[in-house]
mmCIF file of C-alpha atoms and ligand atoms in Angstrom:
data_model
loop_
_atom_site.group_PDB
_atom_site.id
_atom_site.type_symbol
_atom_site.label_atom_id
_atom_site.label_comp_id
_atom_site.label_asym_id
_atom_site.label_seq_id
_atom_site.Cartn_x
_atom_site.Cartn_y
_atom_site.Cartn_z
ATOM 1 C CA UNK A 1 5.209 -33.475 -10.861
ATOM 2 C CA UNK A 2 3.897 -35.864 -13.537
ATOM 3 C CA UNK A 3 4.986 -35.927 -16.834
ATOM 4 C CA UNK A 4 0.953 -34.468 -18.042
ATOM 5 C CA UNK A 5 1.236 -31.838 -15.519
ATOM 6 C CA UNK A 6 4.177 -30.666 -16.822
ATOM 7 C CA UNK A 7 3.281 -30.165 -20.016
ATOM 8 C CA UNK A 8 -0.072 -28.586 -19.055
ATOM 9 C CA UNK A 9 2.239 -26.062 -16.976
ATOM 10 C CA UNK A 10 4.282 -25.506 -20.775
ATOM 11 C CA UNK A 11 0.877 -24.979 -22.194
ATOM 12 C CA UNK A 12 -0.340 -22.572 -20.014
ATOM 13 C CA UNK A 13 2.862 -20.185 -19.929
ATOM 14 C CA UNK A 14 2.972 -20.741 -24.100
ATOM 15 C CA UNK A 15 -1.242 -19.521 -24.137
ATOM 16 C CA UNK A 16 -0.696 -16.524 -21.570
ATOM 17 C CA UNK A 17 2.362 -15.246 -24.075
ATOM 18 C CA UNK A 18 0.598 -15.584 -26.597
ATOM 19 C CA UNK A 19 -3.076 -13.678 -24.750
ATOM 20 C CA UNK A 20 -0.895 -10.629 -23.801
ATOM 21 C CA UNK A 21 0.695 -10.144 -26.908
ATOM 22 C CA UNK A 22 -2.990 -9.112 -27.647
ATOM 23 C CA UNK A 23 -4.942 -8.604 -24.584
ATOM 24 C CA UNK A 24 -2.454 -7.605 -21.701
ATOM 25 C CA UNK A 25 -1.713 -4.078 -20.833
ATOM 26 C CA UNK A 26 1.113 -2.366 -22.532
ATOM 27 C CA UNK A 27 0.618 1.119 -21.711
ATOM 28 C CA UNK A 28 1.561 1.393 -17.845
ATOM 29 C CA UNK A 29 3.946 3.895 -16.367
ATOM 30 C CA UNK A 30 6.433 1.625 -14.970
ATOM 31 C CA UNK A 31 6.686 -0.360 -18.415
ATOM 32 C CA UNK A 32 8.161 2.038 -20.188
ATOM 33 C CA UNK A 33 11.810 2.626 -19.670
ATOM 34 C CA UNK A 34 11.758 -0.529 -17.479
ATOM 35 C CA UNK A 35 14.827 -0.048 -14.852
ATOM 36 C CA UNK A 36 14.914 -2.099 -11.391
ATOM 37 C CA UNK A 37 14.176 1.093 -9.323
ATOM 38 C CA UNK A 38 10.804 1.933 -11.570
ATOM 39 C CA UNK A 39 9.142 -1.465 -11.119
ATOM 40 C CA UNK A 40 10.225 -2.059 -7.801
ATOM 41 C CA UNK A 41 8.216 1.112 -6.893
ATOM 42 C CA UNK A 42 5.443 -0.221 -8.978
ATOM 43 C CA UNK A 43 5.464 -3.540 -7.431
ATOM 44 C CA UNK A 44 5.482 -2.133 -4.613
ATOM 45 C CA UNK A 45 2.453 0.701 -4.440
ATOM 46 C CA UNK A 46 0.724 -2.144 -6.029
ATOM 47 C CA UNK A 47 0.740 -4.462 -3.131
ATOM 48 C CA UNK A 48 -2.971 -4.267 -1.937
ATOM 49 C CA UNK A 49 -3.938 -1.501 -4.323
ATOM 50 C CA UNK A 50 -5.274 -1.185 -7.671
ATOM 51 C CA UNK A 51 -3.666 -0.113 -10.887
ATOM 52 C CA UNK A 52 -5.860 3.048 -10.989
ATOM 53 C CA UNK A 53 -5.657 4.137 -7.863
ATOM 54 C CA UNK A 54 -1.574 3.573 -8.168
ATOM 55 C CA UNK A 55 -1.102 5.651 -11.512
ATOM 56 C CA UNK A 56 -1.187 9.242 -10.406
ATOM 57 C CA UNK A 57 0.589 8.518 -6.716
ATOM 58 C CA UNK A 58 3.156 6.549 -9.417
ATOM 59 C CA UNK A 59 3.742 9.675 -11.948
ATOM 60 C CA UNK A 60 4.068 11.783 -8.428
ATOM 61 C CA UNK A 61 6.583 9.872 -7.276
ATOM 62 C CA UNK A 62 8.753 9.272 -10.108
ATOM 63 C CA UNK A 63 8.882 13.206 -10.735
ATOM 64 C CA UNK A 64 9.500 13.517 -7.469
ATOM 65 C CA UNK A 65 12.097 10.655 -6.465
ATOM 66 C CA UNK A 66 13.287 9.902 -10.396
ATOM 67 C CA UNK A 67 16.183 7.621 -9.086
ATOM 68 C CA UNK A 68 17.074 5.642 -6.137
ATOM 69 C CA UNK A 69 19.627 8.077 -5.000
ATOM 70 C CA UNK A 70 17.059 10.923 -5.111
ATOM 71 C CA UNK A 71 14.861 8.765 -2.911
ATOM 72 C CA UNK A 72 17.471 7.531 -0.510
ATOM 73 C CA UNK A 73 18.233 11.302 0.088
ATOM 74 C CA UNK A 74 14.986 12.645 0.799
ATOM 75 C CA UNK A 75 13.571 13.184 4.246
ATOM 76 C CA UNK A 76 11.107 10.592 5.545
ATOM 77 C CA UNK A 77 8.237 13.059 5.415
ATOM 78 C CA UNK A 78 8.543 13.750 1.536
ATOM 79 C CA UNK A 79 8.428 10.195 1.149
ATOM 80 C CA UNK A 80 4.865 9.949 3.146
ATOM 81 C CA UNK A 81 4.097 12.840 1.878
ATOM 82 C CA UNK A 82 3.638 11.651 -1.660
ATOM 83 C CA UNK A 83 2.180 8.329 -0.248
ATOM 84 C CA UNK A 84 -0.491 10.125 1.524
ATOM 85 C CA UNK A 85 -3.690 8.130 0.592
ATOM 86 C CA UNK A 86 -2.362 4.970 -1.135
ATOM 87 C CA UNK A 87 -2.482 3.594 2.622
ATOM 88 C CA UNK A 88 -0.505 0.709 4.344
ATOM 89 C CA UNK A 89 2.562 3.485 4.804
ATOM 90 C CA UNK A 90 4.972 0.553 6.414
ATOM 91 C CA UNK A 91 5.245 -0.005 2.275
ATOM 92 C CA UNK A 92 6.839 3.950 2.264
ATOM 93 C CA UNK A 93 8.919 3.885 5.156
ATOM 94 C CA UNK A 94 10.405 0.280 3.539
ATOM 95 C CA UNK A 95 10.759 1.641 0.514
ATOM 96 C CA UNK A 96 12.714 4.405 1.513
ATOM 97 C CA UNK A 97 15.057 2.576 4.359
ATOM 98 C CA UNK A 98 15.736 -0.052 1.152
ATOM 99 C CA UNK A 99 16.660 3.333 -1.073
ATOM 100 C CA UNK A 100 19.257 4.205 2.014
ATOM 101 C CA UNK A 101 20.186 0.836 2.130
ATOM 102 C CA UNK A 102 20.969 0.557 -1.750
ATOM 103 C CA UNK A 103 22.752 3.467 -1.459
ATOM 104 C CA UNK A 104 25.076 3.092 1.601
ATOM 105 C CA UNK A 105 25.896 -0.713 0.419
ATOM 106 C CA UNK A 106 25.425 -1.267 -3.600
ATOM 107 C CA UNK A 107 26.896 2.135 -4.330
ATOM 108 C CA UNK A 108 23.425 3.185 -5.609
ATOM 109 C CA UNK A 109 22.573 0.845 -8.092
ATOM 110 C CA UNK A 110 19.865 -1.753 -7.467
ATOM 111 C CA UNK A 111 21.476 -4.872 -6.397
ATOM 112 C CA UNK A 112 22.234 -7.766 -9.261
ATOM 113 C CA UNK A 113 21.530 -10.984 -7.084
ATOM 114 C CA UNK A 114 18.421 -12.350 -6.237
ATOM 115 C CA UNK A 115 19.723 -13.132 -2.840
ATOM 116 C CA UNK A 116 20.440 -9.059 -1.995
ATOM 117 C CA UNK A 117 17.013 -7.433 -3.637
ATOM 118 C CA UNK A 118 14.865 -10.618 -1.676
ATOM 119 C CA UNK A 119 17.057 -9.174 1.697
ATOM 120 C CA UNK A 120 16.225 -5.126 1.699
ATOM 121 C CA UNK A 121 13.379 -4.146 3.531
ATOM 122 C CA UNK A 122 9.618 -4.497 2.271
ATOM 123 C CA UNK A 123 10.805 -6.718 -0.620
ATOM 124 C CA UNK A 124 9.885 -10.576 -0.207
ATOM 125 C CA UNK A 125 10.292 -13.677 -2.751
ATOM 126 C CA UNK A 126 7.052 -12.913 -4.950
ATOM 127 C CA UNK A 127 8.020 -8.830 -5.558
ATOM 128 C CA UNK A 128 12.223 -9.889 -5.823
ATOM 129 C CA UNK A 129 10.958 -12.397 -8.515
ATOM 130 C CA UNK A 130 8.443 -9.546 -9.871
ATOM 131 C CA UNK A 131 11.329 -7.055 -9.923
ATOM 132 C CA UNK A 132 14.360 -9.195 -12.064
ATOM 133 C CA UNK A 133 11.754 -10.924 -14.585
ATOM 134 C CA UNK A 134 10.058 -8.005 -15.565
ATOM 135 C CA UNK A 135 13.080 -5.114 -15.301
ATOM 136 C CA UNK A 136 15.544 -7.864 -16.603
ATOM 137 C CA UNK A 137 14.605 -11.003 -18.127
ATOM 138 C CA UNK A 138 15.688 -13.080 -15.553
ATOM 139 C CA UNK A 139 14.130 -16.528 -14.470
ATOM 140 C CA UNK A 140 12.214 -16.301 -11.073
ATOM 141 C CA UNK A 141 8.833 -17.035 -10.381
ATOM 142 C CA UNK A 142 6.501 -14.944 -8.500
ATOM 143 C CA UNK A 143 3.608 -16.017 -6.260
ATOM 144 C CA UNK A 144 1.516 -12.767 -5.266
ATOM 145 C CA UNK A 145 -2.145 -13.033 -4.276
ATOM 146 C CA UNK A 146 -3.317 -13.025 -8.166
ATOM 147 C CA UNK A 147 -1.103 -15.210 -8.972
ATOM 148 C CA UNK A 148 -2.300 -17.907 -6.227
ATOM 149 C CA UNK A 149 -5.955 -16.963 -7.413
ATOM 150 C CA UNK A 150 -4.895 -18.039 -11.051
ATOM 151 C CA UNK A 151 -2.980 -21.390 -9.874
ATOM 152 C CA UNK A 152 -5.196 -22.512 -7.819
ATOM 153 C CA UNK A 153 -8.398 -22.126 -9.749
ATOM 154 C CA UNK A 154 -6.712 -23.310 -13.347
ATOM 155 C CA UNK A 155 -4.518 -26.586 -11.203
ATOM 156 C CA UNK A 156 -7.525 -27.336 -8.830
ATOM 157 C CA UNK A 157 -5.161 -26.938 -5.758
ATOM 158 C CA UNK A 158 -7.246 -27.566 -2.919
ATOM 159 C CA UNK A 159 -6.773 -25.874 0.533
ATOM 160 C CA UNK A 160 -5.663 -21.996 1.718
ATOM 161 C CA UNK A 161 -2.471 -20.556 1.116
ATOM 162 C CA UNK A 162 -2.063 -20.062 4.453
ATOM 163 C CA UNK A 163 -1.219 -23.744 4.788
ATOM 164 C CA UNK A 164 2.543 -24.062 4.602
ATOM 165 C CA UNK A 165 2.557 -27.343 2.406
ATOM 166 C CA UNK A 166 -0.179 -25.575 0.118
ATOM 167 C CA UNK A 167 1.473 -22.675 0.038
ATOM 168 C CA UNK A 168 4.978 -24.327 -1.325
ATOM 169 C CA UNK A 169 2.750 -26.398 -3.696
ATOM 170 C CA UNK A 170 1.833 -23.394 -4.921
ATOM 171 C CA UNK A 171 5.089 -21.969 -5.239
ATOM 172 C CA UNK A 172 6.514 -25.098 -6.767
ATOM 173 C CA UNK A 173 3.652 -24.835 -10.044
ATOM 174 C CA UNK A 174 4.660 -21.270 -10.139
ATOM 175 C CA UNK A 175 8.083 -22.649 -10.838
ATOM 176 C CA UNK A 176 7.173 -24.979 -12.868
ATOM 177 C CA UNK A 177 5.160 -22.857 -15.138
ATOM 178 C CA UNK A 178 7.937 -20.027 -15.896
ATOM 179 C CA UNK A 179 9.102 -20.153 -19.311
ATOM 180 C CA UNK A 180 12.903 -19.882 -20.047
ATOM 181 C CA UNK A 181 11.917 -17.340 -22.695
ATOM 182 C CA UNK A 182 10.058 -14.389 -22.669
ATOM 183 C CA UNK A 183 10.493 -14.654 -18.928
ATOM 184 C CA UNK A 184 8.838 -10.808 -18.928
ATOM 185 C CA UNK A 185 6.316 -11.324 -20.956
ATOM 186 C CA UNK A 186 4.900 -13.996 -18.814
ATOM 187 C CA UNK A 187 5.389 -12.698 -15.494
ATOM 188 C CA UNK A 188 3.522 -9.691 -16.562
ATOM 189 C CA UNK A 189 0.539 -11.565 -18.379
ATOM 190 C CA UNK A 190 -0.044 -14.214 -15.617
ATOM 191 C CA UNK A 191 -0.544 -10.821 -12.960
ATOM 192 C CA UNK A 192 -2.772 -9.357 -15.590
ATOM 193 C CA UNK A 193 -4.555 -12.558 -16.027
ATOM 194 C CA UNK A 194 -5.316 -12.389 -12.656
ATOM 195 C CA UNK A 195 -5.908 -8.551 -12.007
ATOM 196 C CA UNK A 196 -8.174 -8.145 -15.685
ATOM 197 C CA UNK A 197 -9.985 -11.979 -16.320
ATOM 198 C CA UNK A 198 -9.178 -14.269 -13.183
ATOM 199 C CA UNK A 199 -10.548 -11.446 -10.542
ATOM 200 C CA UNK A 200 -11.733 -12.920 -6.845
ATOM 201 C CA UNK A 201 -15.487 -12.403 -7.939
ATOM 202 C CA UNK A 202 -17.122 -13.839 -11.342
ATOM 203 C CA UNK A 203 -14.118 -14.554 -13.116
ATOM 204 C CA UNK A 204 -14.555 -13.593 -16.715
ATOM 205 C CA UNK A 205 -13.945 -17.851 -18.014
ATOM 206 C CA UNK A 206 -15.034 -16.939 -21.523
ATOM 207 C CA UNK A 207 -12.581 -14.310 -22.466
ATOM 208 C CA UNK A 208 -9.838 -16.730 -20.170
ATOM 209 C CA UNK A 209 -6.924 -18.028 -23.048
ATOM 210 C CA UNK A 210 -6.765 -21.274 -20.367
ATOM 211 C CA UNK A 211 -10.040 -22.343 -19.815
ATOM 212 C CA UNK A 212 -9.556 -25.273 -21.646
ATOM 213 C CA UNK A 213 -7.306 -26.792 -19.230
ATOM 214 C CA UNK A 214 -8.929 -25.272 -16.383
ATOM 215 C CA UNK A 215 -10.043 -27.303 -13.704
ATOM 216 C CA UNK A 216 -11.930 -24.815 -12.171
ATOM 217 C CA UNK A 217 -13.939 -24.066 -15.431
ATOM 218 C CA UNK A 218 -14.172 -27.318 -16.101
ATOM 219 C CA UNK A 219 -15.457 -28.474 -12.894
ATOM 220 C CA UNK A 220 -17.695 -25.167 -11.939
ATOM 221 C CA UNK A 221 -15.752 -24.560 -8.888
ATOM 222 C CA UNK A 222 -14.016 -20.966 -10.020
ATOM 223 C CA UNK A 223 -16.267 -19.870 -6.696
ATOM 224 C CA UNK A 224 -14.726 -22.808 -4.636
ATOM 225 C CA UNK A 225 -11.119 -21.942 -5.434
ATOM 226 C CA UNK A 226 -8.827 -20.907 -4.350
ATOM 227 C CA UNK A 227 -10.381 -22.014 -0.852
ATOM 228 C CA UNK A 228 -10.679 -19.090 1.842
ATOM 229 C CA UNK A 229 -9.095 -18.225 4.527
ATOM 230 C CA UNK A 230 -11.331 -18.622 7.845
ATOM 231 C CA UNK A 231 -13.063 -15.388 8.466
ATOM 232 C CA UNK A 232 -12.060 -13.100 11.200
ATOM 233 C CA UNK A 233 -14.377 -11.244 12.597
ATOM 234 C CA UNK A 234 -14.235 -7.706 12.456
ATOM 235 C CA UNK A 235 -13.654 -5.262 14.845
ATOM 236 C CA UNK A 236 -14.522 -1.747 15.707
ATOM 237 C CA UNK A 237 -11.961 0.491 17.593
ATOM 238 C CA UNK A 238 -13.093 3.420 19.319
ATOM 239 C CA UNK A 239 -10.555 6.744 20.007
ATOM 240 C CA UNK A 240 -10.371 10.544 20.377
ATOM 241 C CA UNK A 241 -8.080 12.712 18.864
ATOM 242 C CA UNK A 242 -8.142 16.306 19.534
ATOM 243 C CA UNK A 243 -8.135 19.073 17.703
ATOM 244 C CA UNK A 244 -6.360 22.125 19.160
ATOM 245 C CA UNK A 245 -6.597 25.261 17.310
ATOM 246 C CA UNK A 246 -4.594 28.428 17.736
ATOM 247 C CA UNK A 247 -5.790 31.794 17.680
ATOM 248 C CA UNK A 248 -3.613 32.045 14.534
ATOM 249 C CA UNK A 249 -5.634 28.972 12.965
ATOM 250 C CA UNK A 250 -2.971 26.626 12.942
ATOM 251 C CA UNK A 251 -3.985 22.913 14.357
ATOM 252 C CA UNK A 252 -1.780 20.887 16.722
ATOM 253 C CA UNK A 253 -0.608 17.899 15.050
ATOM 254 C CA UNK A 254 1.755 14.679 16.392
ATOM 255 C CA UNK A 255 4.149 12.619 14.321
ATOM 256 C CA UNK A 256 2.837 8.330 15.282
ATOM 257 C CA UNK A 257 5.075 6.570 16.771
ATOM 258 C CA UNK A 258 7.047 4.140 13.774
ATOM 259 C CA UNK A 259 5.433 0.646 14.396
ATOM 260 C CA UNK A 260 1.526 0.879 14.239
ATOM 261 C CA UNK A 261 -1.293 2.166 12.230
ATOM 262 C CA UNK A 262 0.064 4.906 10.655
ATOM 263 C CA UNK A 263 3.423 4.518 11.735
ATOM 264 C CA UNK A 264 5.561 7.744 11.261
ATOM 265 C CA UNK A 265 2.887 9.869 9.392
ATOM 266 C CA UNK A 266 1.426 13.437 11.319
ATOM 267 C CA UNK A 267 -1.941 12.739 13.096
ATOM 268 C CA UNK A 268 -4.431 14.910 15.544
ATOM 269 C CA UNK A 269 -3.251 13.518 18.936
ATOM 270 C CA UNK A 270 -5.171 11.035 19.740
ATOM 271 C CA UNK A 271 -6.562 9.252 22.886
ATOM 272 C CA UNK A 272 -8.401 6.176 24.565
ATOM 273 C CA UNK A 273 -10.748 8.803 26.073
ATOM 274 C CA UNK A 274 -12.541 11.975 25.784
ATOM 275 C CA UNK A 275 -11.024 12.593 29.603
ATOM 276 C CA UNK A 276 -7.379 11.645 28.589
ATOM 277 C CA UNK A 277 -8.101 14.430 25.880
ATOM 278 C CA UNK A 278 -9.134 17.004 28.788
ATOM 279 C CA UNK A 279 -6.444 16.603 30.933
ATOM 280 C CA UNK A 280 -3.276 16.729 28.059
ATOM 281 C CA UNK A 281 -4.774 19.648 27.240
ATOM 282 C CA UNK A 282 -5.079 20.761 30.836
ATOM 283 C CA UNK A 283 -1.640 20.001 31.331
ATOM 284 C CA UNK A 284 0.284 20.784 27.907
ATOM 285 C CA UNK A 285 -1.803 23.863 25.914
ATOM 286 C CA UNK A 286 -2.338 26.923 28.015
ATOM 287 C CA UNK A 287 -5.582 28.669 27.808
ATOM 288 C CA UNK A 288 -7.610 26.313 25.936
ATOM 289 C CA UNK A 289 -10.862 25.274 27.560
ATOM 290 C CA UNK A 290 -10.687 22.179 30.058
ATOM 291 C CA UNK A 291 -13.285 20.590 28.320
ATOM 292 C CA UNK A 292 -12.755 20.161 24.833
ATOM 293 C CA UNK A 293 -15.981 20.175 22.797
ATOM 294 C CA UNK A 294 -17.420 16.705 20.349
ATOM 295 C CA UNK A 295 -17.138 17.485 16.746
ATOM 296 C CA UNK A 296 -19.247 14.850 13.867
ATOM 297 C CA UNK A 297 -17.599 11.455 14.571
ATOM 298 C CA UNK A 298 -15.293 9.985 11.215
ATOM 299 C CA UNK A 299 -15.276 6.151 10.328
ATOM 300 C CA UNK A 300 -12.276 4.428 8.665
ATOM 301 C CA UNK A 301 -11.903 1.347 7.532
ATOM 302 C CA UNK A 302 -9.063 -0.917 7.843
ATOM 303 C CA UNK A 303 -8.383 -4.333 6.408
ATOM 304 C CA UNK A 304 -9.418 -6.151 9.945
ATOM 305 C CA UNK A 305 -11.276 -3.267 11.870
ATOM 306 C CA UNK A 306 -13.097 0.026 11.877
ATOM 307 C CA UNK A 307 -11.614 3.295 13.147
ATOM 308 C CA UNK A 308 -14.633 5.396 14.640
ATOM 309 C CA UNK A 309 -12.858 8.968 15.094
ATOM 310 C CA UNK A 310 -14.458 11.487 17.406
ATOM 311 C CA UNK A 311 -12.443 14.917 17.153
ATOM 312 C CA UNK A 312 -12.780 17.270 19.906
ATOM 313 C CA UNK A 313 -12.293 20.635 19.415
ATOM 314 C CA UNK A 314 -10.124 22.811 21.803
ATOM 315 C CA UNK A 315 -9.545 26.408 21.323
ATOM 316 C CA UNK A 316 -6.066 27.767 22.910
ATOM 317 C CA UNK A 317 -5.680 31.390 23.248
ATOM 318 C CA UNK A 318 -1.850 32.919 23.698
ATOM 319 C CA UNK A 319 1.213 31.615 21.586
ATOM 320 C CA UNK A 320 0.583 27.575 22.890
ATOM 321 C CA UNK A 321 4.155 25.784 22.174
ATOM 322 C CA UNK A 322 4.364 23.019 21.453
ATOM 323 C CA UNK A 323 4.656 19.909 23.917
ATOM 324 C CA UNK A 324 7.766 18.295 21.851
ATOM 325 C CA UNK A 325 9.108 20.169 19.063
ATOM 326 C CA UNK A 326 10.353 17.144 17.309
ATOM 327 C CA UNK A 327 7.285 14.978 17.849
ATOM 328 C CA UNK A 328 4.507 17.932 17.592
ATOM 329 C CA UNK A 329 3.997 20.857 15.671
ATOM 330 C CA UNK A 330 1.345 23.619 14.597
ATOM 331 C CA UNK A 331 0.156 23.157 10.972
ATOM 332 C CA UNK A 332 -1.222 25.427 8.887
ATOM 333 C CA UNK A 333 -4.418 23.964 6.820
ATOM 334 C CA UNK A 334 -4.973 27.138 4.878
ATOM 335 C CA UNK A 335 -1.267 26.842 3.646
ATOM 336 C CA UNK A 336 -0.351 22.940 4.082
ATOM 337 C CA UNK A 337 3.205 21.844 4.669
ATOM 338 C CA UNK A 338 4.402 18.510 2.646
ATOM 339 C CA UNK A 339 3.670 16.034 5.130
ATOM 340 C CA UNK A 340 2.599 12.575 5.081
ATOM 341 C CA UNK A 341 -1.060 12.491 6.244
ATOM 342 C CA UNK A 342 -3.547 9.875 6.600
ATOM 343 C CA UNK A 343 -6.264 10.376 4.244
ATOM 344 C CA UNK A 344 -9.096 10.685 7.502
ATOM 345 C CA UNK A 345 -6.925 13.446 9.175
ATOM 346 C CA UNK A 346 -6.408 14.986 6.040
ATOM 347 C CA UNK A 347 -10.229 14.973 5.552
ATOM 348 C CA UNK A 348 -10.680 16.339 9.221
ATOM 349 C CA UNK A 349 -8.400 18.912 8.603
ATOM 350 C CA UNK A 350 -9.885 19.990 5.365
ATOM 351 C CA UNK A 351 -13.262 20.127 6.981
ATOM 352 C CA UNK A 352 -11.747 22.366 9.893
ATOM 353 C CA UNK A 353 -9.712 24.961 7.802
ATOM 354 C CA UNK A 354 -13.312 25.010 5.748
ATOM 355 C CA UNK A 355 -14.949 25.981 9.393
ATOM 356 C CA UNK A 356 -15.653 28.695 11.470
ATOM 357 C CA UNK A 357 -13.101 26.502 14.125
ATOM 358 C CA UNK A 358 -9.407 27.456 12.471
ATOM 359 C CA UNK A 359 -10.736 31.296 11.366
ATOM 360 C CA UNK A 360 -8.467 33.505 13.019
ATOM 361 C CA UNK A 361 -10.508 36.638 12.672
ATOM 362 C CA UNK A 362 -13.020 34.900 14.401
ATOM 363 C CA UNK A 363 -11.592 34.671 17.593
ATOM 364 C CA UNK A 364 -12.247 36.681 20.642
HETATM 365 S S1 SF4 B 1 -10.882 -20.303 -16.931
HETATM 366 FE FE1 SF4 B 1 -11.785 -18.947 -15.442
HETATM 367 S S2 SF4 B 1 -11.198 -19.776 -13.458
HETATM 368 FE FE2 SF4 B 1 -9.874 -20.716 -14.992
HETATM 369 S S3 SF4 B 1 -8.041 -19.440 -15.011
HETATM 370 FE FE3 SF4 B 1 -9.395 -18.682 -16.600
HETATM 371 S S4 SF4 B 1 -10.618 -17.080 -15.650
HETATM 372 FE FE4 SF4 B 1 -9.647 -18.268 -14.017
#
């Protein structure tokens, strides 16, 4: 790095100090009493989602899981349970095998190297970094998607981040730019930088305490940069899950298999067909009809495709058990258990106990 870039990376980390002292959030859950455990969870329901959306499901889980030894001892399901909604649940079930983890190995504190937070699960360079700067002062530099926006656009780094040798560039000027001091301070004003004034879409340059070494700004190419990623295209996934109801009301639900969308959270069984359906329930619920009926279809949307839902509705008379007792199980909609849910089949399942379909009185 030359000798001018250098001290244009000095300059920057001196101006965004200096900005948050006045313009950078200060009032966030996880900033006050700032332990390891409390902005690792931060960090972490942060990943893909926005501060607002993470404050309540934050204040939840704290009350909930106040330590990493409450967490670590908590079954899997109380864990999803409280995540229900925030999405992307392999950030849950990480969470909670790292809270195991820090238990069985670092005697229940968080670990003090680098080296062991970067190695438990769900935690990679950028949120280690995130993790020891802000909870403790210490001097790592972090590289998470608003923090590439910021680099990119303010040291005109040409190319995606997807690019190994752009990618380590990247990580390099990250580097570079972390101060010695105030280590904190920074970390947390070069995120907000990017989360509040540097956002993906009409950057707010005015209000921006760097635009005046910015080569974006100064070139008009904050549109241009960071470049993107070639577009995928996206793709729409078709499936049936059914919905068999007991005369008690209760609904048949399924715990998903670990890896995949929705890995470990309770689902309507689902399947590639409406026949695949009709013959499970053929086989596995006694007395319900042999051809379940098509309820109104629910959409989804994930980050690369389109879940179009169509429940079908299958009304089994006698007591029904259950297929697998430790895969499957009757739930209750009118009184709801603490599961983890996916926000679609929570919907569906609101909309059913709300129905004439899970009335027991109704029934024949
Ligand atoms: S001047 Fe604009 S493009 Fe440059 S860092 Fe600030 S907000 Fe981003």
């Amino acid at each position: 790095m030359t000798a001018r870039a250098r001290a244009d990376t000095r300059g920057f980390a001196a101006s965004l100090v200096d900005w948050h002292a006045r313009h950078g959030r200060h009032d966030l859950p996880w900033q006050r009493h700032r332990t390891a455990y409390r902005v690792w969870v931060s960090e972490i329901m942060l990943q893909q989602t926005q501060v607002a959306t993470v404050i309540p499901y934050y204040e939840r889980f704290m009350q909930r899981f106040p330590d990493v030894g409450t967490l670590a001892a908590a079954p899997l399901d109380d864990v999803l349970h409280l995540w229900s909604g925030l999405g992307y649940y392999a950030r849950a079930r990480n969470l909670h095998r790292a809270a195991i983890r820090i238990a069985g190995q670092h005697g229940g504190r968080f670990p003090g190297s680098f080296e062991a937070v970067a190695d438990l699960p769900g935690i990679g360079r950028s949120t280690a970094g995130a993790v020891l700067a802000l909870s403790r002062g210490e001097r790592f530099p972090i590289l998470d998607g608003n923090v590439r926006r910021v680099l990119s656009r303010h040291f005109g780094v040409e190319g995606s981040a997807t690019d190994r040798a752009i990618l380590e560039q990247l990580w390099a000027l990250s580097d570079e730019c972390t101060p010695a001091d105030h280590v904190d301070v920074y970390t947390q004003a070069v995120m907000d930088l990017g989360a509040t004034v540097c956002v993906r879409r009409n950057p707010s340059c005015a209000s921006c305490p760097v635009r005046e070494t910015c080569v974006a700004h100064l070139s008009g190419r904050q549109h241009e940069l960071p470049s993107p990623r070639a577009a995928r295209t996206r793709r729409q996934r078709q499936v049936f899950m059914l919905a068999a109801v007991r005369e008690d009301g209760d609904i048949l639900l399924e715990r998903r298999p670990e890896k995949g969308v929705w890995g470990g959270l309770w689902c309507l069984p689902e399947f590639a067909s409406a026949a695949a359906a009709g013959y499970y329930v053929r086989r596995m619920l006694q007395g319900a009809p042999a051809r379940p009926v098509p309820l109104e279809t629910v959409e989804h949307a994930f980050t690369h495709f389109d879940l179009i839902i169509t429940p079908l509705l299958a009304h089994c008379s006698g007591s029904a058990e259950v297929p697998d007792p430790a895969q499957t199980r009757w739930y209750r909609a009118r009184e709801p258990a603490r599961l983890g849910l996916p926000a679609p089949i929570r919907l569906l399942l609101d909309r059913l106990a709300g129905t004439a379909a899970v009335q027991p009185q109704l029934f024949d």
